[in-house]
PDB file of C-alpha atoms in Angstrom:
ATOM      1  CA  MET A   1     -30.932 -19.623  -7.808  1.00  0.00           C
ATOM      2  CA  VAL A   2     -27.343 -18.980  -6.762  1.00  0.00           C
ATOM      3  CA  THR A   3     -25.844 -21.954  -4.928  1.00  0.00           C
ATOM      4  CA  GLU A   4     -23.119 -21.548  -2.339  1.00  0.00           C
ATOM      5  CA  THR A   5     -20.839 -24.497  -1.684  1.00  0.00           C
ATOM      6  CA  THR A   6     -19.107 -24.927   1.672  1.00  0.00           C
ATOM      7  CA  VAL A   7     -16.145 -27.266   2.081  1.00  0.00           C
ATOM      8  CA  LEU A   8     -15.692 -28.110   5.771  1.00  0.00           C
ATOM      9  CA  GLY A   9     -12.614 -29.876   7.110  1.00  0.00           C
ATOM     10  CA  SER A  10     -10.649 -30.464  10.288  1.00  0.00           C
ATOM     11  CA  MET A  11      -7.179 -31.354  11.438  1.00  0.00           C
ATOM     12  CA  SER A  12      -5.151 -31.632  14.636  1.00  0.00           C
ATOM     13  CA  LEU A  13      -1.563 -30.785  15.482  1.00  0.00           C
ATOM     14  CA  SER A  14       0.771 -29.917  18.345  1.00  0.00           C
ATOM     15  CA  CYS A  15       2.963 -26.841  18.725  1.00  0.00           C
ATOM     16  CA  SER A  16       4.346 -24.558  21.424  1.00  0.00           C
ATOM     17  CA  ALA A  17       2.169 -21.537  20.577  1.00  0.00           C
ATOM     18  CA  GLY A  18      -1.250 -20.439  21.814  1.00  0.00           C
ATOM     19  CA  GLU A  19      -4.501 -20.482  19.867  1.00  0.00           C
ATOM     20  CA  SER A  20      -4.162 -17.084  18.170  1.00  0.00           C
ATOM     21  CA  GLU A  21      -0.514 -17.634  17.180  1.00  0.00           C
ATOM     22  CA  THR A  22      -1.353 -21.088  15.820  1.00  0.00           C
ATOM     23  CA  LYS A  23      -4.210 -19.684  13.751  1.00  0.00           C
ATOM     24  CA  ALA A  24      -1.927 -16.940  12.391  1.00  0.00           C
ATOM     25  CA  VAL A  25       0.391 -19.649  11.045  1.00  0.00           C
ATOM     26  CA  VAL A  26      -2.148 -22.245   9.926  1.00  0.00           C
ATOM     27  CA  LYS A  27      -4.573 -20.031   7.961  1.00  0.00           C
ATOM     28  CA  PRO A  28      -2.038 -18.749   5.375  1.00  0.00           C
ATOM     29  CA  VAL A  29      -0.765 -22.293   4.916  1.00  0.00           C
ATOM     30  CA  LEU A  30      -4.267 -23.627   4.264  1.00  0.00           C
ATOM     31  CA  MET A  31      -4.896 -20.762   1.829  1.00  0.00           C
ATOM     32  CA  GLN A  32      -1.735 -21.728  -0.022  1.00  0.00           C
ATOM     33  CA  GLU A  33      -2.532 -25.446  -0.078  1.00  0.00           C
ATOM     34  CA  MET A  34      -6.118 -24.823  -1.258  1.00  0.00           C
ATOM     35  CA  ASN A  35      -5.196 -22.060  -3.709  1.00  0.00           C
ATOM     36  CA  ILE A  36      -7.353 -19.463  -1.955  1.00  0.00           C
ATOM     37  CA  SER A  37      -6.446 -15.830  -2.628  1.00  0.00           C
ATOM     38  CA  ALA A  38      -9.094 -14.002  -0.549  1.00  0.00           C
ATOM     39  CA  LYS A  39      -8.846 -14.283   3.239  1.00  0.00           C
ATOM     40  CA  SER A  40     -12.604 -13.794   3.557  1.00  0.00           C
ATOM     41  CA  MET A  41     -13.229 -17.045   1.651  1.00  0.00           C
ATOM     42  CA  LEU A  42     -11.639 -19.179   4.382  1.00  0.00           C
ATOM     43  CA  ASN A  43     -12.713 -19.342   8.019  1.00  0.00           C
ATOM     44  CA  VAL A  44     -10.389 -21.078  10.498  1.00  0.00           C
ATOM     45  CA  GLN A  45     -11.130 -21.920  14.131  1.00  0.00           C
ATOM     46  CA  VAL A  46      -8.424 -23.170  16.531  1.00  0.00           C
ATOM     47  CA  HIS A  47      -9.138 -24.752  19.935  1.00  0.00           C
ATOM     48  CA  GLN A  48      -6.554 -26.061  22.364  1.00  0.00           C
ATOM     49  CA  THR A  49      -7.503 -29.416  23.894  1.00  0.00           C
ATOM     50  CA  ALA A  50      -4.460 -30.322  26.002  1.00  0.00           C
ATOM     51  CA  ARG A  51      -0.875 -29.433  26.843  1.00  0.00           C
ATOM     52  CA  ARG A  52       2.081 -31.800  27.207  1.00  0.00           C
ATOM     53  CA  SER A  53       5.847 -31.670  27.571  1.00  0.00           C
ATOM     54  CA  VAL A  54       8.098 -33.065  24.840  1.00  0.00           C
ATOM     55  CA  SER A  55      11.865 -33.021  25.509  1.00  0.00           C
ATOM     56  CA  GLY A  56      11.356 -30.233  28.003  1.00  0.00           C
ATOM     57  CA  THR A  57       9.208 -28.099  25.659  1.00  0.00           C
ATOM     58  CA  ALA A  58       5.545 -27.502  26.465  1.00  0.00           C
ATOM     59  CA  LEU A  59       3.382 -28.293  23.436  1.00  0.00           C
ATOM     60  CA  GLY A  60      -0.300 -27.641  23.064  1.00  0.00           C
ATOM     61  CA  SER A  61      -2.615 -30.021  21.241  1.00  0.00           C
ATOM     62  CA  PHE A  62      -5.019 -28.203  18.921  1.00  0.00           C
ATOM     63  CA  ASN A  63      -8.153 -29.105  17.019  1.00  0.00           C
ATOM     64  CA  ILE A  64      -8.502 -26.966  13.919  1.00  0.00           C
ATOM     65  CA  THR A  65     -11.623 -26.637  11.777  1.00  0.00           C
ATOM     66  CA  TYR A  66     -11.813 -24.761   8.514  1.00  0.00           C
ATOM     67  CA  SER A  67     -14.570 -23.871   6.082  1.00  0.00           C
ATOM     68  CA  ALA A  68     -14.224 -22.424   2.598  1.00  0.00           C
ATOM     69  CA  GLU A  69     -17.239 -20.923   0.817  1.00  0.00           C
ATOM     70  CA  THR A  70     -17.804 -19.992  -2.806  1.00  0.00           C
ATOM     71  CA  THR A  71     -20.623 -19.512  -5.315  1.00  0.00           C
ATOM     72  CA  ASP A  72     -18.324 -20.378  -8.232  1.00  0.00           C
ATOM     73  CA  PRO A  73     -18.922 -24.026  -9.262  1.00  0.00           C
ATOM     74  CA  GLU A  74     -15.399 -24.426 -10.692  1.00  0.00           C
ATOM     75  CA  LYS A  75     -13.816 -23.011  -7.539  1.00  0.00           C
ATOM     76  CA  ALA A  76     -16.038 -25.246  -5.407  1.00  0.00           C
ATOM     77  CA  ALA A  77     -14.767 -28.317  -7.239  1.00  0.00           C
ATOM     78  CA  GLU A  78     -11.175 -27.102  -6.842  1.00  0.00           C
ATOM     79  CA  LEU A  79     -11.621 -26.545  -3.099  1.00  0.00           C
ATOM     80  CA  ALA A  80     -13.143 -29.989  -2.594  1.00  0.00           C
ATOM     81  CA  THR A  81     -10.314 -31.615  -4.551  1.00  0.00           C
ATOM     82  CA  SER A  82      -7.658 -29.757  -2.547  1.00  0.00           C
ATOM     83  CA  ALA A  83      -9.268 -30.636   0.787  1.00  0.00           C
ATOM     84  CA  ASN A  84      -9.559 -34.301  -0.146  1.00  0.00           C
ATOM     85  CA  SER A  85      -5.950 -34.341  -1.321  1.00  0.00           C
ATOM     86  CA  MET A  86      -4.741 -32.919   2.000  1.00  0.00           C
ATOM     87  CA  ALA A  87      -6.613 -35.637   3.870  1.00  0.00           C
ATOM     88  CA  ALA A  88      -5.407 -38.444   1.599  1.00  0.00           C
ATOM     89  CA  ASP A  89      -1.765 -37.327   1.610  1.00  0.00           C
ATOM     90  CA  PRO A  90      -0.860 -34.477   4.013  1.00  0.00           C
ATOM     91  CA  THR A  91       2.836 -34.498   3.038  1.00  0.00           C
ATOM     92  CA  SER A  92       2.724 -31.116   1.285  1.00  0.00           C
ATOM     93  CA  LEU A  93       0.642 -29.595   4.098  1.00  0.00           C
ATOM     94  CA  VAL A  94       3.021 -30.872   6.786  1.00  0.00           C
ATOM     95  CA  GLY A  95       6.005 -29.525   4.865  1.00  0.00           C
ATOM     96  CA  SER A  96       4.423 -26.085   4.517  1.00  0.00           C
ATOM     97  CA  LEU A  97       3.431 -26.059   8.210  1.00  0.00           C
ATOM     98  CA  THR A  98       6.966 -27.045   9.244  1.00  0.00           C
ATOM     99  CA  THR A  99       8.431 -24.121   7.305  1.00  0.00           C
ATOM    100  CA  ALA A 100       5.809 -21.631   8.508  1.00  0.00           C
ATOM    101  CA  PHE A 101       6.131 -22.572  12.198  1.00  0.00           C
ATOM    102  CA  ALA A 102       9.950 -22.455  11.952  1.00  0.00           C
ATOM    103  CA  ASP A 103       9.772 -18.990  10.359  1.00  0.00           C
ATOM    104  CA  ALA A 104       7.558 -17.887  13.252  1.00  0.00           C
ATOM    105  CA  GLY A 105       9.966 -19.292  15.857  1.00  0.00           C
ATOM    106  CA  ILE A 106       7.411 -21.812  17.101  1.00  0.00           C
ATOM    107  CA  THR A 107       8.225 -25.414  18.007  1.00  0.00           C
ATOM    108  CA  PHE A 108       6.086 -27.777  15.930  1.00  0.00           C
ATOM    109  CA  ASP A 109       5.638 -31.542  16.085  1.00  0.00           C
ATOM    110  CA  ALA A 110       5.251 -32.578  12.431  1.00  0.00           C
ATOM    111  CA  SER A 111       4.339 -36.142  13.420  1.00  0.00           C
ATOM    112  CA  SER A 112       1.272 -34.899  15.279  1.00  0.00           C
ATOM    113  CA  VAL A 113      -0.613 -33.730  12.170  1.00  0.00           C
ATOM    114  CA  VAL A 114      -3.840 -35.643  11.461  1.00  0.00           C
ATOM    115  CA  VAL A 115      -6.125 -34.440   8.668  1.00  0.00           C
ATOM    116  CA  SER A 116      -9.723 -35.686   8.493  1.00  0.00           C
ATOM    117  CA  PRO A 117     -11.664 -36.132   5.223  1.00  0.00           C
ATOM    118  CA  PRO A 118     -13.720 -33.014   4.398  1.00  0.00           C
ATOM    119  CA  SER A 119     -17.457 -32.690   3.860  1.00  0.00           C
ATOM    120  CA  THR A 120     -19.250 -30.566   1.280  1.00  0.00           C
ATOM    121  CA  SER A 121     -22.641 -28.870   1.568  1.00  0.00           C
ATOM    122  CA  HIS A 122     -24.713 -26.745  -0.782  1.00  0.00           C
ATOM    123  CA  VAL A 123     -27.262 -24.043   0.030  1.00  0.00           C
ATOM    124  CA  ALA A 124     -29.329 -21.764  -2.214  1.00  0.00           C
ATOM    125  CA  ILE A 125     -28.896 -18.044  -1.614  1.00  0.00           C
ATOM    126  CA  ALA A 126     -30.496 -14.827  -2.817  1.00  0.00           C
ATOM    127  CA  ALA A 127     -28.014 -12.268  -4.093  1.00  0.00           C
ATOM    128  CA  ALA A 128     -27.550  -8.775  -5.497  1.00  0.00           C
ATOM    129  CA  THR A 129     -24.188  -8.314  -7.185  1.00  0.00           C
ATOM    130  CA  GLY A 130     -22.384  -6.140  -9.696  1.00  0.00           C
ATOM    131  CA  ASP A 131     -24.398  -3.621 -11.677  1.00  0.00           C
ATOM    132  CA  PRO A 132     -26.772  -4.945  -9.952  1.00  0.00           C
ATOM    133  CA  HIS A 133     -27.718  -8.477 -10.992  1.00  0.00           C
ATOM    134  CA  LEU A 134     -30.321  -9.933  -8.633  1.00  0.00           C
ATOM    135  CA  VAL A 135     -31.497 -13.479  -7.936  1.00  0.00           C
ATOM    136  CA  ASN A 136     -34.524 -13.765  -5.662  1.00  0.00           C
ATOM    137  CA  ILE A 137     -35.736 -16.640  -3.485  1.00  0.00           C
ATOM    138  CA  TYR A 138     -37.527 -18.191  -6.464  1.00  0.00           C
ATOM    139  CA  GLY A 139     -34.388 -18.212  -8.601  1.00  0.00           C
ATOM    140  CA  GLN A 140     -35.700 -15.416 -10.838  1.00  0.00           C
ATOM    141  CA  ARG A 141     -32.887 -13.331 -12.314  1.00  0.00           C
ATOM    142  CA  PHE A 142     -33.220  -9.652 -13.189  1.00  0.00           C
ATOM    143  CA  ASP A 143     -31.229  -6.415 -13.276  1.00  0.00           C
ATOM    144  CA  ILE A 144     -32.093  -3.115 -11.643  1.00  0.00           C
ATOM    145  CA  MET A 145     -32.423  -0.552 -14.428  1.00  0.00           C
ATOM    146  CA  GLN A 146     -33.366   2.593 -12.501  1.00  0.00           C
ATOM    147  CA  ALA A 147     -31.454   4.548  -9.875  1.00  0.00           C
ATOM    148  CA  GLY A 148     -33.059   4.785  -6.454  1.00  0.00           C
ATOM    149  CA  THR A 149     -33.397   3.200  -3.035  1.00  0.00           C
ATOM    150  CA  TYR A 150     -34.739  -0.344  -2.948  1.00  0.00           C
ATOM    151  CA  VAL A 151     -35.941  -2.710  -0.231  1.00  0.00           C
ATOM    152  CA  LEU A 152     -34.136  -5.968  -0.926  1.00  0.00           C
ATOM    153  CA  ILE A 153     -35.372  -7.942   2.090  1.00  0.00           C
ATOM    154  CA  GLN A 154     -38.257  -7.242   4.458  1.00  0.00           C
ATOM    155  CA  VAL A 155     -39.337  -9.584   7.254  1.00  0.00           C
ATOM    156  CA  PRO A 156     -42.222  -9.767   7.702  1.00  0.00           C
ATOM    157  CA  ARG A 157     -43.429  -8.768   4.246  1.00  0.00           C
ATOM    158  CA  GLY A 158     -45.332  -5.471   4.203  1.00  0.00           C
ATOM    159  CA  SER A 159     -44.194  -4.328   7.658  1.00  0.00           C
ATOM    160  CA  VAL A 160     -43.465  -0.672   8.286  1.00  0.00           C
ATOM    161  CA  ALA A 161     -39.821   0.237   8.938  1.00  0.00           C
ATOM    162  CA  LYS A 162     -40.152   0.556  12.722  1.00  0.00           C
ATOM    163  CA  ARG A 163     -41.799  -2.877  13.005  1.00  0.00           C
ATOM    164  CA  SER A 164     -39.511  -4.853  10.718  1.00  0.00           C
ATOM    165  CA  LEU A 165     -37.611  -7.749  12.196  1.00  0.00           C
ATOM    166  CA  LEU A 166     -35.133  -7.677   9.316  1.00  0.00           C
ATOM    167  CA  ALA A 167     -34.814  -5.103   6.556  1.00  0.00           C
ATOM    168  CA  VAL A 168     -32.106  -4.764   3.906  1.00  0.00           C
ATOM    169  CA  GLU A 169     -32.261  -1.528   1.958  1.00  0.00           C
ATOM    170  CA  ALA A 170     -29.794  -0.441  -0.747  1.00  0.00           C
ATOM    171  CA  ARG A 171     -29.308   2.641  -2.902  1.00  0.00           C
ATOM    172  CA  ALA A 172     -28.437   2.189  -6.577  1.00  0.00           C
ATOM    173  CA  GLU A 173     -26.595   5.069  -8.255  1.00  0.00           C
ATOM    174  CA  ARG A 174     -25.674   5.551 -11.910  1.00  0.00           C
ATOM    175  CA  PHE A 175     -22.006   5.639 -12.925  1.00  0.00           C
ATOM    176  CA  GLY A 176     -21.567   5.639 -16.691  1.00  0.00           C
ATOM    177  CA  HIS A 177     -23.583   6.268 -19.831  1.00  0.00           C
ATOM    178  CA  ALA A 178     -25.237   2.881 -20.282  1.00  0.00           C
ATOM    179  CA  CYS A 179     -28.674   2.224 -18.800  1.00  0.00           C
ATOM    180  CA  SER A 180     -27.237  -0.714 -16.882  1.00  0.00           C
ATOM    181  CA  ASP A 181     -24.356   1.249 -15.318  1.00  0.00           C
ATOM    182  CA  LEU A 182     -25.948   1.199 -11.866  1.00  0.00           C
ATOM    183  CA  TYR A 183     -24.272   0.062  -8.653  1.00  0.00           C
ATOM    184  CA  PHE A 184     -25.250  -0.285  -5.016  1.00  0.00           C
ATOM    185  CA  LYS A 185     -23.257   2.437  -3.259  1.00  0.00           C
ATOM    186  CA  SER A 186     -24.826   2.203   0.195  1.00  0.00           C
ATOM    187  CA  LEU A 187     -26.742  -0.400   2.163  1.00  0.00           C
ATOM    188  CA  ASN A 188     -28.590  -0.421   5.476  1.00  0.00           C
ATOM    189  CA  LEU A 189     -29.299  -3.507   7.543  1.00  0.00           C
ATOM    190  CA  THR A 190     -31.916  -2.810  10.226  1.00  0.00           C
ATOM    191  CA  GLY A 191     -34.741  -4.353  12.248  1.00  0.00           C
ATOM    192  CA  ALA A 192     -35.404  -5.828  15.678  1.00  0.00           C
ATOM    193  CA  TRP A 193     -33.374  -8.955  14.933  1.00  0.00           C
ATOM    194  CA  VAL A 194     -30.418  -6.862  13.796  1.00  0.00           C
ATOM    195  CA  ASP A 195     -30.603  -4.676  16.906  1.00  0.00           C
ATOM    196  CA  THR A 196     -29.602  -7.678  19.028  1.00  0.00           C
ATOM    197  CA  LEU A 197     -26.248  -7.637  17.225  1.00  0.00           C
ATOM    198  CA  SER A 198     -25.801  -3.902  16.764  1.00  0.00           C
ATOM    199  CA  PRO A 199     -28.325  -1.410  18.201  1.00  0.00           C
ATOM    200  CA  GLY A 200     -29.527   0.766  15.348  1.00  0.00           C
ATOM    201  CA  GLY A 201     -28.361  -1.722  12.732  1.00  0.00           C
ATOM    202  CA  PHE A 202     -25.460  -1.745  10.284  1.00  0.00           C
ATOM    203  CA  ARG A 203     -24.674   0.969   7.705  1.00  0.00           C
ATOM    204  CA  PHE A 204     -22.446   0.219   4.750  1.00  0.00           C
ATOM    205  CA  SER A 205     -20.923   2.515   2.138  1.00  0.00           C
ATOM    206  CA  ALA A 206     -18.902   1.390  -0.865  1.00  0.00           C
ATOM    207  CA  SER A 207     -16.436   4.225  -0.343  1.00  0.00           C
ATOM    208  CA  VAL A 208     -16.035   3.938   3.443  1.00  0.00           C
ATOM    209  CA  PRO A 209     -14.156   0.974   5.019  1.00  0.00           C
ATOM    210  CA  ASN A 210     -16.229  -1.247   7.304  1.00  0.00           C
ATOM    211  CA  THR A 211     -14.907  -4.226   9.252  1.00  0.00           C
ATOM    212  CA  HIS A 212     -18.095  -6.193   8.484  1.00  0.00           C
ATOM    213  CA  VAL A 213     -17.665  -5.914   4.694  1.00  0.00           C
ATOM    214  CA  GLY A 214     -16.097  -9.150   3.493  1.00  0.00           C
ATOM    215  CA  ALA A 215     -15.791 -10.503   7.039  1.00  0.00           C
ATOM    216  CA  GLY A 216     -18.178 -13.404   6.436  1.00  0.00           C
ATOM    217  CA  TRP A 217     -21.790 -14.095   7.316  1.00  0.00           C
ATOM    218  CA  LEU A 218     -23.728 -12.040   9.852  1.00  0.00           C
ATOM    219  CA  HIS A 219     -25.989 -14.494  11.669  1.00  0.00           C
ATOM    220  CA  ILE A 220     -29.287 -12.684  12.247  1.00  0.00           C
ATOM    221  CA  ARG A 221     -31.655 -15.015  14.082  1.00  0.00           C
ATOM    222  CA  HIS A 222     -32.214 -17.795  11.528  1.00  0.00           C
ATOM    223  CA  VAL A 223     -31.124 -15.744   8.486  1.00  0.00           C
ATOM    224  CA  ASP A 224     -27.557 -15.053   7.326  1.00  0.00           C
ATOM    225  CA  VAL A 225     -26.472 -11.893   5.487  1.00  0.00           C
ATOM    226  CA  LYS A 226     -23.099 -11.172   3.921  1.00  0.00           C
ATOM    227  CA  VAL A 227     -21.896  -7.884   2.394  1.00  0.00           C
ATOM    228  CA  ARG A 228     -18.899  -7.802   0.088  1.00  0.00           C
ATOM    229  CA  TRP A 229     -17.078  -4.925  -1.553  1.00  0.00           C
ATOM    230  CA  GLY A 230     -16.314  -4.820  -5.267  1.00  0.00           C
ATOM    231  CA  HIS A 231     -15.005  -2.447  -7.911  1.00  0.00           C
ATOM    232  CA  THR A 232     -15.037  -2.154 -11.691  1.00  0.00           C
ATOM    233  CA  ALA A 233     -11.973  -1.935 -13.940  1.00  0.00           C
ATOM    234  CA  GLU A 234     -12.653   1.805 -14.085  1.00  0.00           C
ATOM    235  CA  GLY A 235     -12.478   2.084 -10.279  1.00  0.00           C
ATOM    236  CA  VAL A 236     -16.182   2.379  -9.463  1.00  0.00           C
ATOM    237  CA  GLU A 237     -16.687   0.915  -5.995  1.00  0.00           C
ATOM    238  CA  TYR A 238     -19.870  -0.935  -5.121  1.00  0.00           C
ATOM    239  CA  LEU A 239     -21.446  -3.338  -2.628  1.00  0.00           C
ATOM    240  CA  ASN A 240     -22.650  -6.907  -3.118  1.00  0.00           C
ATOM    241  CA  VAL A 241     -25.110  -8.563  -0.742  1.00  0.00           C
ATOM    242  CA  PHE A 242     -25.924 -12.248  -0.223  1.00  0.00           C
ATOM    243  CA  VAL A 243     -28.721 -13.703   1.917  1.00  0.00           C
ATOM    244  CA  ARG A 244     -29.289 -17.347   2.843  1.00  0.00           C
ATOM    245  CA  HIS A 245     -31.748 -19.397   4.927  1.00  0.00           C
ATOM    246  CA  LEU A 246     -34.648 -17.023   4.228  1.00  0.00           C
ATOM    247  CA  GLY A 247     -36.925 -20.036   4.375  1.00  0.00           C
ATOM    248  CA  ARG A 248     -36.083 -20.329   8.069  1.00  0.00           C
ATOM    249  CA  ALA A 249     -37.363 -16.823   8.856  1.00  0.00           C
ATOM    250  CA  GLY A 250     -40.732 -18.318   9.734  1.00  0.00           C
ATOM    251  CA  LEU A 251     -42.552 -15.348   8.200  1.00  0.00           C
ATOM    252  CA  PRO A 252     -43.365 -14.092   4.679  1.00  0.00           C
ATOM    253  CA  VAL A 253     -40.343 -12.413   3.072  1.00  0.00           C
ATOM    254  CA  GLY A 254     -40.866  -9.253   1.057  1.00  0.00           C
ATOM    255  CA  GLY A 255     -38.474  -7.089  -0.947  1.00  0.00           C
ATOM    256  CA  LEU A 256     -36.848  -7.599  -4.332  1.00  0.00           C
ATOM    257  CA  LEU A 257     -34.901 -10.646  -3.126  1.00  0.00           C
ATOM    258  CA  GLY A 258     -38.042 -12.045  -1.507  1.00  0.00           C
ATOM    259  CA  ASP A 259     -41.415 -12.237  -3.225  1.00  0.00           C
ATOM    260  CA  GLY A 260     -41.644  -8.511  -3.975  1.00  0.00           C
ATOM    261  CA  ASP A 261     -42.590  -7.282  -7.451  1.00  0.00           C
ATOM    262  CA  HIS A 262     -39.443  -6.368  -9.382  1.00  0.00           C
ATOM    263  CA  SER A 263     -41.057  -5.394 -12.678  1.00  0.00           C
ATOM    264  CA  LYS A 264     -40.730  -1.628 -12.149  1.00  0.00           C
ATOM    265  CA  ALA A 265     -37.128  -1.772 -10.888  1.00  0.00           C
ATOM    266  CA  ALA A 266     -36.150  -3.953 -13.848  1.00  0.00           C
ATOM    267  CA  THR A 267     -37.760  -1.636 -16.438  1.00  0.00           C
ATOM    268  CA  PRO A 268     -35.487   0.983 -18.077  1.00  0.00           C
ATOM    269  CA  SER A 269     -36.409   4.590 -17.386  1.00  0.00           C
ATOM    270  CA  PRO A 270     -38.157   6.542 -20.185  1.00  0.00           C
ATOM    271  CA  HIS A 271     -34.872   8.307 -20.958  1.00  0.00           C
ATOM    272  CA  CYS A 272     -33.108   4.959 -21.420  1.00  0.00           C
ATOM    273  CA  ARG A 273     -35.915   3.603 -23.576  1.00  0.00           C
ATOM    274  CA  ARG A 274     -35.651   6.666 -25.841  1.00  0.00           C
ATOM    275  CA  SER A 275     -31.850   6.233 -26.037  1.00  0.00           C
ATOM    276  CA  LEU A 276     -32.241   2.584 -26.993  1.00  0.00           C
ATOM    277  CA  SER A 277     -34.793   3.387 -29.694  1.00  0.00           C
ATOM    278  CA  LEU A 278     -32.449   5.948 -31.231  1.00  0.00           C
TER     279      LEU A 278
END
C-alpha cells in the first residue's frame, strides 16, 4: 500500500504584521529551508496569541504550525531531516526570516523565534495515479487497461448512486498508441457526505482549472480525499486521486480502490491483446 508521511512542526515569533501577512512571509521561507518546490506540499497555519509594544512598535506574538506531506520515502526522510535541523539550530531559518520580513517592510524580532522539534506520522492510503496505476485498500497494485468510467470508491459498497454517502467516479481516456496509454481526464466526487461540503458534489476536469485540485485534503466525514493534477512530457493532462482513512468510514467500501473486483478493468481489451500477440 502507498504510505504517506507527514512531518508536523511548530514555531513562534513576533512581528508587526497580522496573521495573513505573517503567513505570506513565513511559508516561502519554510519552503526554502525544507527544500519544498510545490506549495501544495506544505500547509502553514498562523495564529496570533498576544500583542505587545517594543520601542514604540506594536508587535504581535504568533504561534505557527506547519505540516509537509509526501508519499516519496526519500523526500519524507529529507523533510524530517530539514525539520529537525531547524529545531536544533534555527540560525539559517532566522536569517532567512529576517531578510524576508525586511523585504516586506515588516518589523521582526529575530530573538523571539523558538522552533519546536517536529513529529512524524505515517498513514496508508489508496491511490490512482498516472496512466492509471492503482493501489487499493489491501495494497494490491494494478493498472487500468481499458477506457471507460470507473467507480473508484463507493460507501457503502453496493449502494445506488442516489443513496451513496461517498462516491468517487473517474473516466479513463486513451491518449497514445500503447494499451497502457490511459489517463483519468475527469472525476466526480459525490454522495450525502460530500453534499455537506458542496451541494451536488465536486466535479474535476484535467483540462479545466479547479481551486480544489492540489489544494490539499478534502475532509469528508471520517475519510480524506485529495485530487492532484499531472501531465506527461508530451503534454497530456490527467488527474491523480488519493484517499486515506477508509477504515474509519464505518461501512463496507466498494469500488476499485476498495474491495471491488478489478480483474476486468486490469485486463487489456481484445484489440490490445491482438496487438500484443502480433
